[in-house]
Structures are given as structure tokens and as C-alpha cells.
Coordinates of C-alpha atoms in Angstrom, one line a residue:
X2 CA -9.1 10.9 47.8
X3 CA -11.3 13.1 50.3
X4 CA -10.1 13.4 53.8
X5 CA -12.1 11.8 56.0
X6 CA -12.4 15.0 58.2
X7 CA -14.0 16.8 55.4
X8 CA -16.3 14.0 55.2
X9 CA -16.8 13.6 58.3
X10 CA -17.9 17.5 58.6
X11 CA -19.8 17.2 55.2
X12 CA -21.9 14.6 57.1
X13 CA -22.3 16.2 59.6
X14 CA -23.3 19.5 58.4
X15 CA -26.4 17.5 56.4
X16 CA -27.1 16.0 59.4
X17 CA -27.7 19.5 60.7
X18 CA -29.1 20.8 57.6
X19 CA -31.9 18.1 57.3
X20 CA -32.6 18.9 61.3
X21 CA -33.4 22.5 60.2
X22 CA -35.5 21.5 57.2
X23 CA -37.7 19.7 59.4
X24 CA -38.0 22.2 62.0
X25 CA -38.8 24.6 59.4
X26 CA -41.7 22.3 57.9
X27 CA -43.1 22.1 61.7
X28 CA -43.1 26.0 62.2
X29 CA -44.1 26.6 58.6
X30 CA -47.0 24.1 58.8
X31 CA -48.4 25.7 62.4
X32 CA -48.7 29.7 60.5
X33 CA -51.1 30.6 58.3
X34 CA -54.8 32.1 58.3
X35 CA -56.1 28.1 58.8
X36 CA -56.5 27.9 62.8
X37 CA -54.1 24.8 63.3
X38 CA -52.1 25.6 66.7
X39 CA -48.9 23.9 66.7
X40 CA -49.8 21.8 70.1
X41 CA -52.4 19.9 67.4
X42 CA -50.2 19.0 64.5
X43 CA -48.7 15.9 65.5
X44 CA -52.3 14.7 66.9
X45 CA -53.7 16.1 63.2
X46 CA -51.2 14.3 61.9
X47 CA -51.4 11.2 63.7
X48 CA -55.4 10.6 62.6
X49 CA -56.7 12.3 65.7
X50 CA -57.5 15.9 64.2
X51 CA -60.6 17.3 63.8
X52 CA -62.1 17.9 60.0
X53 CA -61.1 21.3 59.8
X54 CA -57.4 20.6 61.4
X55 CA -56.9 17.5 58.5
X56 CA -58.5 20.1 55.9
X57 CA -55.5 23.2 56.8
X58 CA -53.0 20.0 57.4
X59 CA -53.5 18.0 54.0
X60 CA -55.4 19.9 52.1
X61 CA -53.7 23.1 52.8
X62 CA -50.3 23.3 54.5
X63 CA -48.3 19.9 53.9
X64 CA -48.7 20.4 49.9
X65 CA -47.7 23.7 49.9
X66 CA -44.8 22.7 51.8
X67 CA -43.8 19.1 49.9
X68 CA -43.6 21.2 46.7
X69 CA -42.0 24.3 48.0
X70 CA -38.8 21.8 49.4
X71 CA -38.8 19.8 45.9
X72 CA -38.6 23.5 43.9
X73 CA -36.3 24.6 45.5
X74 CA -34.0 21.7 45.6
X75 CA -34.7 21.1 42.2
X76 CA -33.3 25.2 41.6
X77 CA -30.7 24.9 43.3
X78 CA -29.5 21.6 41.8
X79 CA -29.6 23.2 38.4
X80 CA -27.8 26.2 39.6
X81 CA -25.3 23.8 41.0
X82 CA -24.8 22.1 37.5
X83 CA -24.9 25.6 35.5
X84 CA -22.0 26.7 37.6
X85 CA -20.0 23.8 37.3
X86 CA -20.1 23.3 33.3
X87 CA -20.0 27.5 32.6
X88 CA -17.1 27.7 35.5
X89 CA -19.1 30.8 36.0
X90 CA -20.5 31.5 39.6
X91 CA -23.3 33.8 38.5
X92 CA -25.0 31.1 36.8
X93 CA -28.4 30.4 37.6
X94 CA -31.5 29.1 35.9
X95 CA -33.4 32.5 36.4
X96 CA -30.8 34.5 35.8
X97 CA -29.7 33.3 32.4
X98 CA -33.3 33.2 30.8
X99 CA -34.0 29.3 30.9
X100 CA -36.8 29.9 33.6
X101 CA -38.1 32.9 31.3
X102 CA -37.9 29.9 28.3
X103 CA -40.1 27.8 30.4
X104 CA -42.4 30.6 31.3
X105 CA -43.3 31.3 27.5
X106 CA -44.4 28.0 27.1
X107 CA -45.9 27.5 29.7
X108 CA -48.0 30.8 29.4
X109 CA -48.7 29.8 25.2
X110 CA -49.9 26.2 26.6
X111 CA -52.5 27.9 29.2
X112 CA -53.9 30.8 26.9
X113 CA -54.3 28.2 23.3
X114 CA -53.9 24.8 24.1
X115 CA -57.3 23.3 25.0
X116 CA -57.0 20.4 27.4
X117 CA -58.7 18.6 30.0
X118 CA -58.3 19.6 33.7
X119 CA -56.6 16.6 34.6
X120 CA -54.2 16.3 32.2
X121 CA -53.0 19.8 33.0
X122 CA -50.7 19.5 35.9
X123 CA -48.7 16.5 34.7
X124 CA -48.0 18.3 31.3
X125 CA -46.4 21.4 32.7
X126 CA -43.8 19.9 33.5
X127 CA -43.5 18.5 29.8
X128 CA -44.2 21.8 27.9
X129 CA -42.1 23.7 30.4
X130 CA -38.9 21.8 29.4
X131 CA -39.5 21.5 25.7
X132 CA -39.9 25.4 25.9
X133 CA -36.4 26.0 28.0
X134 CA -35.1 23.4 26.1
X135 CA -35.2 25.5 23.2
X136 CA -34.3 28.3 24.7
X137 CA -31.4 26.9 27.1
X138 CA -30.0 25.2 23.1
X139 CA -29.8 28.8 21.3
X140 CA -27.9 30.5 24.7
X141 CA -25.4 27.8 24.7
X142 CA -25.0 28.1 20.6
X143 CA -24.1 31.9 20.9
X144 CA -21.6 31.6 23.8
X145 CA -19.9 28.6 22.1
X146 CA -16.6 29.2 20.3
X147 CA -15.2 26.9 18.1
X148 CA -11.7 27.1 19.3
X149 CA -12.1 27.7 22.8
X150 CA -15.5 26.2 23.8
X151 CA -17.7 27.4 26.2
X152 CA -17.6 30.8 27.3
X153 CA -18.5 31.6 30.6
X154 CA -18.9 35.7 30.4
X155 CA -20.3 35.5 27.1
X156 CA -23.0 32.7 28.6
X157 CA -24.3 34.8 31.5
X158 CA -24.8 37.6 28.6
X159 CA -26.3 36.0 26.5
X160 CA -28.4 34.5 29.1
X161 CA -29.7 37.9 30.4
X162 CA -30.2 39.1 26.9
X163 CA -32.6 36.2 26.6
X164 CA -34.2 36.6 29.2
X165 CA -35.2 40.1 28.8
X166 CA -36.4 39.3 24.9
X167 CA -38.7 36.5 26.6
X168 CA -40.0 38.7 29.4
X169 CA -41.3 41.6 26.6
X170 CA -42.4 38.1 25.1
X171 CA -44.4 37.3 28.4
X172 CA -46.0 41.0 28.2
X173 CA -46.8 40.6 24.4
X174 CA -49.1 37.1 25.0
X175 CA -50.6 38.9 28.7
X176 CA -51.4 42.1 26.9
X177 CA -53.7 39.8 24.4
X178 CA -55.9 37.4 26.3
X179 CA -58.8 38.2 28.9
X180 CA -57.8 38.9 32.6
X181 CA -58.3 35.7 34.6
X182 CA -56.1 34.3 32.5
X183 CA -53.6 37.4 32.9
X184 CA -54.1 36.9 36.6
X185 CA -52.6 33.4 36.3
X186 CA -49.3 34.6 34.0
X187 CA -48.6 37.3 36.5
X188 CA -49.1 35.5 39.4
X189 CA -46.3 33.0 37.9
X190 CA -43.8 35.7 36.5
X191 CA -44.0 37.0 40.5
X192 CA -42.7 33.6 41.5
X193 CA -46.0 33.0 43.7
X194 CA -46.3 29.0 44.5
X195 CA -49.6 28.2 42.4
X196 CA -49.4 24.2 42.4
X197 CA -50.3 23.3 45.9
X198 CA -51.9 20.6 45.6
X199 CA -51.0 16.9 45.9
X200 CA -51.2 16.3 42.4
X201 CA -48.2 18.4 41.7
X202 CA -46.3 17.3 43.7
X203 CA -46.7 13.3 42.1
X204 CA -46.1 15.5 38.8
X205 CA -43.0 16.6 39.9
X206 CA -41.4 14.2 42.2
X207 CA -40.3 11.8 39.0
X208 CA -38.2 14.4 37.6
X209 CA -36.2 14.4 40.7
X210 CA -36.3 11.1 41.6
X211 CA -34.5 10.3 38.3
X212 CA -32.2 13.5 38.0
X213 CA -30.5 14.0 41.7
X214 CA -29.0 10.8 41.9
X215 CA -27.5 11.1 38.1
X216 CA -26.6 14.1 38.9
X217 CA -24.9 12.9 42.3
X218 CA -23.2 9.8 40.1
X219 CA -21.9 12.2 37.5
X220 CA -20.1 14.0 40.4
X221 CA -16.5 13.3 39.0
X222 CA -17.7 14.4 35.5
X223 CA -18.7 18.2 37.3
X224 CA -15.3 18.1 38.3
X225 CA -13.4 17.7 35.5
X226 CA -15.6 20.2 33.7
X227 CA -15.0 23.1 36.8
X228 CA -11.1 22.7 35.7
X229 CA -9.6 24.1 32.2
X230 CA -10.4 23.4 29.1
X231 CA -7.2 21.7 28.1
X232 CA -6.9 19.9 32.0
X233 CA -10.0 18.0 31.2
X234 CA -9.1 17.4 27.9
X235 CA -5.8 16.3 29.0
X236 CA -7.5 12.9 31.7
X237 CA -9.7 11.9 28.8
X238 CA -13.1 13.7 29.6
X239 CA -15.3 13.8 26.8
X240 CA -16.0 17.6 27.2
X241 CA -19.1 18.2 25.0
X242 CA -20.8 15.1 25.4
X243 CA -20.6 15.4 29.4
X244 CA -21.5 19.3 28.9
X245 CA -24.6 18.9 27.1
X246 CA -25.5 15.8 29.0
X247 CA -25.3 17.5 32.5
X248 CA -26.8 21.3 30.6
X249 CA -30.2 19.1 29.5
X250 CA -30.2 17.7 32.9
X251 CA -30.1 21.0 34.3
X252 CA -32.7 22.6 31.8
X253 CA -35.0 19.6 32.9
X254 CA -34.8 20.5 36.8
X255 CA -35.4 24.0 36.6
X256 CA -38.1 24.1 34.1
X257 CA -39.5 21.1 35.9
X258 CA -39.8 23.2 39.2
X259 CA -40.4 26.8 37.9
X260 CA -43.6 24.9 35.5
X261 CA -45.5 24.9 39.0
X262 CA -43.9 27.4 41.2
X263 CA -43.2 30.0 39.1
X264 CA -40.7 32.2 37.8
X265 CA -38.4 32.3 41.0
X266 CA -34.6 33.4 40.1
X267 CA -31.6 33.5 42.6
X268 CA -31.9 30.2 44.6
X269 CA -29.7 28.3 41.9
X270 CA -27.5 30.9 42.1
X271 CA -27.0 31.3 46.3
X272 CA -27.5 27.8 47.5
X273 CA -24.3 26.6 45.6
X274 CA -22.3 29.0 46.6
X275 CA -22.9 28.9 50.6
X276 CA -22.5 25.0 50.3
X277 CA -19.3 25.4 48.7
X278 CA -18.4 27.6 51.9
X279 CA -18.9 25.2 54.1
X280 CA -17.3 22.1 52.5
X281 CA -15.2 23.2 49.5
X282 CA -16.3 23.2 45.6
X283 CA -15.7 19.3 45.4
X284 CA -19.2 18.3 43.8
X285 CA -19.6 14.5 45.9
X286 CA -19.5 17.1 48.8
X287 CA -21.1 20.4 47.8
X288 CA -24.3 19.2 45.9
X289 CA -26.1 17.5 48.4
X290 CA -25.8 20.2 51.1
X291 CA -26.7 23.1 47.9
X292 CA -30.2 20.5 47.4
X293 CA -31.1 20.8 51.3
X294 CA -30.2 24.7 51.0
X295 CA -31.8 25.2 48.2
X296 CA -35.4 23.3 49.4
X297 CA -34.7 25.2 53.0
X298 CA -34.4 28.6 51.6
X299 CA -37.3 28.5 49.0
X300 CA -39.6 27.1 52.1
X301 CA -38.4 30.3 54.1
X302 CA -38.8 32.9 51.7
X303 CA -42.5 31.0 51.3
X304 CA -43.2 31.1 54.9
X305 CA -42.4 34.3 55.8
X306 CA -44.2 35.6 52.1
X307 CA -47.1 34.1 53.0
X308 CA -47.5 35.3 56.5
X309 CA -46.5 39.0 56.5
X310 CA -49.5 40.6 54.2
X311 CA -53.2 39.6 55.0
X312 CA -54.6 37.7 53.1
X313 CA -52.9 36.7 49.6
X314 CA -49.4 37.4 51.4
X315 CA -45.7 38.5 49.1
X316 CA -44.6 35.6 46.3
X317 CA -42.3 33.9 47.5
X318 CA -40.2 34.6 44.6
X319 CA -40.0 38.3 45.5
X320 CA -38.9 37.2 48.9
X321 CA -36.1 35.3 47.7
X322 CA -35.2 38.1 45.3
X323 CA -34.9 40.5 48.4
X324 CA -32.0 38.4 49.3
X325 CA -30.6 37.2 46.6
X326 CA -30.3 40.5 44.1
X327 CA -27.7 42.2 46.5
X328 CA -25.8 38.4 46.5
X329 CA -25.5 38.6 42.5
X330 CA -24.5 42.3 42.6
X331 CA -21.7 41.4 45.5
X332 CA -20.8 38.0 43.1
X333 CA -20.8 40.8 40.2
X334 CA -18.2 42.9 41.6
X335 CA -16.4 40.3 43.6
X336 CA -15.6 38.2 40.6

């Protein structure tokens, strides 16, 4: 039973959350190298622009924006699960090698797979989870133990041992094709936001559609799993089943969102944790706040990335890791 304070705060606080998400789509959609001033956006968007204010609106701004927020809510929803089912808060889909996973195949699909233009954006997503799949399958093999399951140090390690045998793996395949190809690899290992277009976005929106609200009915399930070993055992959870349920679901989010905006680490990993400050570690309560933090923090590192260098700007995935390398090193010695 929650209190209905807490829910009543919870509620409250996504309230707020969603307020700021929107205020940060109307001041991220008015900056940018496009003249748009922010006294003709709602006209723009209304119909009443002129072509080159609908051109920076749609064609430029709002999809760069729409799949920015779905990324990172995506990441931070995965991070959310990883923590959960590892009971290890340093979890995170970059930091433990399953966006490196994706990023391999992704990066064999582009330099050998011959396929038609069109087909290309809606099979990212695909070939990025088969890939992390993989990967995501042989890092939770080496940290499992027979007797005592899952283990949550020996996960993260393994995780970052992955991860760096997949990024020499990345340089291998870069340092053997010609450069406009390398251009597009590098450009996705720097976390830059390459699919802005609308068509990614109707590539990616399925995966969410389906996953956040199984993830959100599984909340009891992410529960159990946070508590011991024998405690979960002991109310009749079905440990590995709901584990590798919940760790697929969470290998299809992130590789789903880093297949177009690239190899960003670190929201997964701080999104969780500051919604579990502000409501407690109960998942009904912390996962939908960590989705809005997640999509609100990826559009702000993307925002401000964008807008401080002229013209190509800072990836947005550097931004984030400006923030969120000193949170994992204060998580490291914390915990």
C-alpha cells in the first residue's frame, strides 16, 4: 500500500516535470542557426508560417526534438530496469557495453550490408538489438553464478570489460573502410543525434509504445527483484524468468534508441537515480518520473550542444558525459 501523500507528491512532481519538458521543447525549438524567432512559433505552428519558418519548424527543429525526448526516455528506462534486476546503481546501458553491442552492429550493417535507402531507418532498430542482444546474453552469462545468481559487481565488470573489447572492435571496422563512411561511425560513437528526421522517429516510437507500459505493469516484478535473492524467492517470484524477461526488454530500449542517436552513456544511469530522490525507489513511483528525466535531460544536453559551437555544434552525447562522468565516479566511491 502507497501512502496517498507520496502519491499525491509523485503526481505532482510529473505534473511539474512534463511542464518543464514542454518549456524546454518551446526554447529548444526557437535556437538554432534557422531564423525562427520565438514570437513566430506558435503562428509557424498554427499553419500561418512562412516557407522558410515551416522548413526550420518541421523539417528541422520539431524532429530533432521528438527523437531526442523518445532517446532519452527510452535510456533512461533501460537504466531504470538494469538497476533494478543487477540491485547495482551503476548500471547503465552505456556503461556496461550493451550500447557498444549495438554500435558494432550497427556500424557492420552500414559498411557491408547493401540495402535500399528506405529500408535503412526502420532496420536499425532491428540490427541494433540483435547485436546487443548478443552481447547483453554473454555479460549476463559471465556474472551468473550457479549458486548465488546474479552478481551485481561482477556485472558492471564485466560490462566495462565488454565494452572496451567492442570499442577496439569499433576502431578495427573504421580503420578499414573509406572516410564518409568513417565520418558516419564517429559521428555515432560521439553520441551526436544523426536520425532527425520524421521517419525515425515512426521507426522508433513502436518500440516504446509497446515497452513503457510493460515495463510500468511489471512494476511489482522490479520490486521483488531490487530485494534479496532468497526474499524474492521466498513470495513466489520466478527470479530468472522475470530477470531475463525485464533484461531483453531493457536491451531492446537502449539499443532501440542509441541505433539512431548514437552511442550516448550516463542518462540510464542518472535519471534513475534523481527520480528515486524525489519519490523513493518504489518502481510504480520512480519510473515514470526517471522516463520524463531521462527525455528532459538528453533534450538539454542536445540544446545547449548544438548551440554553443558554430556551425556543427558539441554531440550531445559529450554534453551529457560532462555531467554524468563525475555522477558515476561520486556513485563509485559512494557505494
Amino acid at each position: 500500500m502507497i501512502h496517498p501523500a507520496i502519491i499525491r507528491r509523485q503526481r505532482w512532481i510529473v505534473g511539474s516535470l512534463f511542464l518543464l519538458v514542454l518549456l524546454t521543447i518551446f526554447i529548444s525549438a526557437g535556437l538554432g542557426y534557422s531564423s525562427l524567432s520565438y514570437d513566430r512559433l506558435l503562428p509557424t505552428l498554427f499553419g500561418q508560417g512562412s516557407f522558410k519558418e515551416n522548413f526550420a519548424l518541421f523539417s528541422v527543429r520539431l524532429p530533432r526534438i521528438f527523437v531526442t525526448l523518445l532517446c532519452g526516455m527510452a535510456l533512461a528506462l533501460s537504466g531504470a530496469i538494469l538497476q533494478a534486476i543487477t540491485r547495482n546503481d551503476l548500471a547503465d546501458p552505456g556503461i556496461i557495453g550493451i550500447n557498444s553491442g549495438a554500435g558494432v552492429g550497427m556500424a557492420v550493417f552500414f559498411l557491408y550490408v547493401p540495402i535500399q535507402a528506405g529500408e535503412f531507418v526502420y532496420m536499425l532498430p532491428l540490427v541494433s538489438f540483435a547485436s546487443a542482444f548478443v552481447t547483453a546474453s554473454l555479460i549476463y552469462l559471465f556474472s551468473y553464478q550457479k549458486h548465488t545468481g546474479l552478481h551485481p559487481v561482477k556485472f558492471v565488470l564485466t560490462g566495462v570489460g565488454f565494452s572496451m573489447a567492442l570499442s577496439g572492435v569499433m576502431i578495427v571496422l573504421i580503420s578499414s573502410t573509406d572516410r564518409t563512411k568513417v565520418d558516419f561511425i564517429a559521428n555515432w560513437l560521439a553520441g551526436s543525434i544523426w536520425g532527425t528526421d520524421w521517419p525515425f522517429i515512426w521507426a522508433l516510437l513502436p518500440w516504446l509504445a509497446v515497452l513503457i507500459p510493460f515495463i510500468l505493469y511489471k512494476g511489482n516484478a522490479l520490486n521483488l527483484l531490487g530485494m534479496s535473492e532468497p526474499a524474492a524467492i521466498g513470495v513466489g517470484v520466478a527470479m530468472n524468468k522475470e530477470r531475463i524477461i525485464l533484461f531483453i526488454a531493457a536491451v531492446a530500449l537502449a539499443s532501440s534508441a542509441v541505433s539512431i542517436s548514437g552511442g550516448i552513456a550516463f542518462v540510464g544511469l542518472m535519471a534513475p537515480h534523481i527520480a528515486k530522490a524525489l519519490v523513493g525507489p518504489r518502481a510504480q513511483l520512480h519510473m515514470p518520473l526517471a522516463i520524463l528525466i531521462g527525455g528532459w535531460l538528453l533534450l538539454v544536453a542536445d540544446t545547449i550542444g548544438r548551440n554553443i559551437l558554430d556551425p556543427s555544434g558539441v554531440p550531445a552525447g559529450i554534453m551529457v558525459a560532462l555531467l554524468g562522468a563525475p555522477y558515476f565516479i561520486y556513485l563509485l566511491l559512494r557505494k
